[in-house]
Amino acid sequence: QVQLVESGGGLVQPGGSLRLSCAASGSIFSINDMAWYRQAPGKERELVAVITSNGISNYADSVKGRFTISRDYAKNTMYLQMSSLKPEDTAVYYCNAEIVRSWYTTAYAYWGQGTQVTVSS
């Protein structure tokens, strides 16, 4: 059993900051890419940022320069530091991870339950 648990969402004013966390637990052999997605009401889920097992990161153009993705490999945890938040960043943020459960299996994509981020004055 593998579980991804997000935390850190909430209500913040425009221009403010939030830090999201995603902790992976359970039967884990290794983790490949980890990523944050978001889905606003009435819109499709979109990729926000991704970080590889080697620490290489990429961002959606809409968040470049404002968001920073990072990982604590020892804790199987990923973070998203969000700064200069805008109302259009309001969405449910989901954690995604490609997890290998044993040496003889391939990676499988797991999702967290989502955490709400609301940017409003």
PDB file of C-alpha atoms in Angstrom:
ATOM      1  CA  GLN A   1       0.000   0.000   0.000  1.00  0.00           C
ATOM      2  CA  VAL A   2       1.277   3.454  -0.948  1.00  0.00           C
ATOM      3  CA  GLN A   3      -0.171   6.732   0.206  1.00  0.00           C
ATOM      4  CA  LEU A   4       0.480  10.354  -0.744  1.00  0.00           C
ATOM      5  CA  VAL A   5      -0.695  12.950   1.741  1.00  0.00           C
ATOM      6  CA  GLU A   6      -0.695  16.660   0.949  1.00  0.00           C
ATOM      7  CA  SER A   7      -0.805  19.447   3.494  1.00  0.00           C
ATOM      8  CA  GLY A   8      -0.297  23.175   3.720  1.00  0.00           C
ATOM      9  CA  GLY A   9      -3.184  24.544   1.704  1.00  0.00           C
ATOM     10  CA  GLY A  10      -5.407  27.356   2.877  1.00  0.00           C
ATOM     11  CA  LEU A  11      -6.624  30.890   2.323  1.00  0.00           C
ATOM     12  CA  VAL A  12      -4.060  33.571   1.552  1.00  0.00           C
ATOM     13  CA  GLN A  13      -4.236  37.157   0.320  1.00  0.00           C
ATOM     14  CA  PRO A  14      -2.891  38.130  -3.099  1.00  0.00           C
ATOM     15  CA  GLY A  15       0.861  38.584  -2.918  1.00  0.00           C
ATOM     16  CA  GLY A  16       1.144  36.136  -0.025  1.00  0.00           C
ATOM     17  CA  SER A  17       2.940  32.821   0.290  1.00  0.00           C
ATOM     18  CA  LEU A  18       2.136  29.223   1.099  1.00  0.00           C
ATOM     19  CA  ARG A  19       4.159  26.053   1.342  1.00  0.00           C
ATOM     20  CA  LEU A  20       2.617  22.748   0.320  1.00  0.00           C
ATOM     21  CA  SER A  21       3.986  19.388   1.390  1.00  0.00           C
ATOM     22  CA  CYS A  22       3.445  15.910  -0.026  1.00  0.00           C
ATOM     23  CA  ALA A  23       4.587  12.922   1.993  1.00  0.00           C
ATOM     24  CA  ALA A  24       4.792   9.470   0.432  1.00  0.00           C
ATOM     25  CA  SER A  25       4.507   6.458   2.716  1.00  0.00           C
ATOM     26  CA  GLY A  26       4.004   2.725   2.553  1.00  0.00           C
ATOM     27  CA  SER A  27       5.727   0.039   0.558  1.00  0.00           C
ATOM     28  CA  ILE A  28       8.212   2.138  -1.447  1.00  0.00           C
ATOM     29  CA  PHE A  29      11.364   0.891  -3.164  1.00  0.00           C
ATOM     30  CA  SER A  30      12.138   4.112  -5.013  1.00  0.00           C
ATOM     31  CA  ILE A  31      10.465   7.239  -6.347  1.00  0.00           C
ATOM     32  CA  ASN A  32      11.090   8.605  -9.826  1.00  0.00           C
ATOM     33  CA  ASP A  33       9.493  11.909 -10.811  1.00  0.00           C
ATOM     34  CA  MET A  34       7.295  13.816  -8.388  1.00  0.00           C
ATOM     35  CA  ALA A  35       5.004  16.584  -9.495  1.00  0.00           C
ATOM     36  CA  TRP A  36       2.367  19.079  -8.460  1.00  0.00           C
ATOM     37  CA  TYR A  37      -0.797  19.503 -10.482  1.00  0.00           C
ATOM     38  CA  ARG A  38      -3.717  21.831  -9.904  1.00  0.00           C
ATOM     39  CA  GLN A  39      -7.321  21.993 -10.970  1.00  0.00           C
ATOM     40  CA  ALA A  40      -9.440  25.112 -10.801  1.00  0.00           C
ATOM     41  CA  PRO A  41     -13.248  24.962 -10.928  1.00  0.00           C
ATOM     42  CA  GLY A  42     -14.454  24.288 -14.444  1.00  0.00           C
ATOM     43  CA  LYS A  43     -10.952  23.742 -15.771  1.00  0.00           C
ATOM     44  CA  GLU A  44      -8.818  20.732 -16.599  1.00  0.00           C
ATOM     45  CA  ARG A  45      -6.076  19.553 -14.291  1.00  0.00           C
ATOM     46  CA  GLU A  46      -2.763  21.131 -15.263  1.00  0.00           C
ATOM     47  CA  LEU A  47       0.864  20.447 -14.454  1.00  0.00           C
ATOM     48  CA  VAL A  48       2.380  23.081 -12.172  1.00  0.00           C
ATOM     49  CA  ALA A  49       5.883  21.760 -11.520  1.00  0.00           C
ATOM     50  CA  VAL A  50       7.859  18.535 -11.703  1.00  0.00           C
ATOM     51  CA  ILE A  51      11.091  17.379 -10.082  1.00  0.00           C
ATOM     52  CA  THR A  52      13.041  14.323 -11.158  1.00  0.00           C
ATOM     53  CA  SER A  53      14.886  11.802  -9.039  1.00  0.00           C
ATOM     54  CA  ASN A  54      18.062  13.733  -9.955  1.00  0.00           C
ATOM     55  CA  GLY A  55      16.639  17.008  -8.720  1.00  0.00           C
ATOM     56  CA  ILE A  56      15.962  18.564 -12.113  1.00  0.00           C
ATOM     57  CA  SER A  57      12.874  20.750 -12.010  1.00  0.00           C
ATOM     58  CA  ASN A  58      10.534  22.286 -14.548  1.00  0.00           C
ATOM     59  CA  TYR A  59       7.661  24.690 -14.166  1.00  0.00           C
ATOM     60  CA  ALA A  60       4.576  25.822 -15.983  1.00  0.00           C
ATOM     61  CA  ASP A  61       5.121  29.256 -17.514  1.00  0.00           C
ATOM     62  CA  SER A  62       2.372  30.678 -15.315  1.00  0.00           C
ATOM     63  CA  VAL A  63       4.299  29.959 -12.107  1.00  0.00           C
ATOM     64  CA  LYS A  64       7.942  30.406 -13.166  1.00  0.00           C
ATOM     65  CA  GLY A  65       9.786  32.732 -10.845  1.00  0.00           C
ATOM     66  CA  ARG A  66       7.078  32.489  -8.185  1.00  0.00           C
ATOM     67  CA  PHE A  67       6.939  28.795  -7.235  1.00  0.00           C
ATOM     68  CA  THR A  68       9.790  26.510  -6.191  1.00  0.00           C
ATOM     69  CA  ILE A  69       9.564  22.732  -6.088  1.00  0.00           C
ATOM     70  CA  SER A  70      11.908  20.677  -3.925  1.00  0.00           C
ATOM     71  CA  ARG A  71      12.313  17.198  -2.442  1.00  0.00           C
ATOM     72  CA  ASP A  72      13.618  15.660   0.732  1.00  0.00           C
ATOM     73  CA  TYR A  73      14.768  12.298  -0.583  1.00  0.00           C
ATOM     74  CA  ALA A  74      15.372  10.830   2.867  1.00  0.00           C
ATOM     75  CA  LYS A  75      11.807  11.602   3.920  1.00  0.00           C
ATOM     76  CA  ASN A  76      10.116  10.797   0.590  1.00  0.00           C
ATOM     77  CA  THR A  77       8.588  14.245   0.772  1.00  0.00           C
ATOM     78  CA  MET A  78       8.072  16.935  -1.839  1.00  0.00           C
ATOM     79  CA  TYR A  79       7.392  20.617  -1.302  1.00  0.00           C
ATOM     80  CA  LEU A  80       5.990  23.503  -3.289  1.00  0.00           C
ATOM     81  CA  GLN A  81       6.929  26.950  -2.052  1.00  0.00           C
ATOM     82  CA  MET A  82       4.463  29.404  -3.563  1.00  0.00           C
ATOM     83  CA  SER A  83       5.125  33.137  -3.446  1.00  0.00           C
ATOM     84  CA  SER A  84       3.539  36.227  -4.977  1.00  0.00           C
ATOM     85  CA  LEU A  85       0.287  34.330  -5.145  1.00  0.00           C
ATOM     86  CA  LYS A  86      -2.440  35.537  -7.480  1.00  0.00           C
ATOM     87  CA  PRO A  87      -6.197  34.893  -7.479  1.00  0.00           C
ATOM     88  CA  GLU A  88      -5.711  32.780 -10.603  1.00  0.00           C
ATOM     89  CA  ASP A  89      -3.583  30.374  -8.540  1.00  0.00           C
ATOM     90  CA  THR A  90      -6.748  29.349  -6.707  1.00  0.00           C
ATOM     91  CA  ALA A  91      -7.248  25.626  -7.226  1.00  0.00           C
ATOM     92  CA  VAL A  92      -7.057  22.216  -5.651  1.00  0.00           C
ATOM     93  CA  TYR A  93      -3.414  21.182  -5.718  1.00  0.00           C
ATOM     94  CA  TYR A  94      -2.590  17.511  -6.207  1.00  0.00           C
ATOM     95  CA  CYS A  95       0.596  15.621  -5.558  1.00  0.00           C
ATOM     96  CA  ASN A  96       1.691  12.993  -8.078  1.00  0.00           C
ATOM     97  CA  ALA A  97       4.550  10.525  -7.786  1.00  0.00           C
ATOM     98  CA  GLU A  98       5.925   7.692  -9.900  1.00  0.00           C
ATOM     99  CA  ILE A  99       6.648   5.033  -7.309  1.00  0.00           C
ATOM    100  CA  VAL A 100       8.416   1.713  -7.660  1.00  0.00           C
ATOM    101  CA  ARG A 101       7.261  -0.707  -4.978  1.00  0.00           C
ATOM    102  CA  SER A 102       9.932  -3.381  -5.419  1.00  0.00           C
ATOM    103  CA  TRP A 103      13.026  -4.145  -7.470  1.00  0.00           C
ATOM    104  CA  TYR A 104      11.063  -6.354  -9.874  1.00  0.00           C
ATOM    105  CA  THR A 105       8.178  -3.994 -10.640  1.00  0.00           C
ATOM    106  CA  THR A 106       7.832  -0.904 -12.782  1.00  0.00           C
ATOM    107  CA  ALA A 107       6.816   2.551 -11.628  1.00  0.00           C
ATOM    108  CA  TYR A 108       3.177   3.355 -11.075  1.00  0.00           C
ATOM    109  CA  ALA A 109       1.657   6.801 -10.773  1.00  0.00           C
ATOM    110  CA  TYR A 110       0.011   7.621  -7.463  1.00  0.00           C
ATOM    111  CA  TRP A 111      -2.070  10.671  -6.553  1.00  0.00           C
ATOM    112  CA  GLY A 112      -2.768  12.470  -3.334  1.00  0.00           C
ATOM    113  CA  GLN A 113      -6.225  13.549  -2.248  1.00  0.00           C
ATOM    114  CA  GLY A 114      -5.629  17.225  -2.997  1.00  0.00           C
ATOM    115  CA  THR A 115      -5.368  20.356  -0.901  1.00  0.00           C
ATOM    116  CA  GLN A 116      -7.302  23.554  -1.518  1.00  0.00           C
ATOM    117  CA  VAL A 117      -5.433  26.792  -2.129  1.00  0.00           C
ATOM    118  CA  THR A 118      -7.549  29.947  -2.227  1.00  0.00           C
ATOM    119  CA  VAL A 119      -6.022  33.332  -3.051  1.00  0.00           C
ATOM    120  CA  SER A 120      -8.442  36.097  -2.200  1.00  0.00           C
ATOM    121  CA  SER A 121      -8.635  39.381  -0.375  1.00  0.00           C
TER     122      SER A 121
END
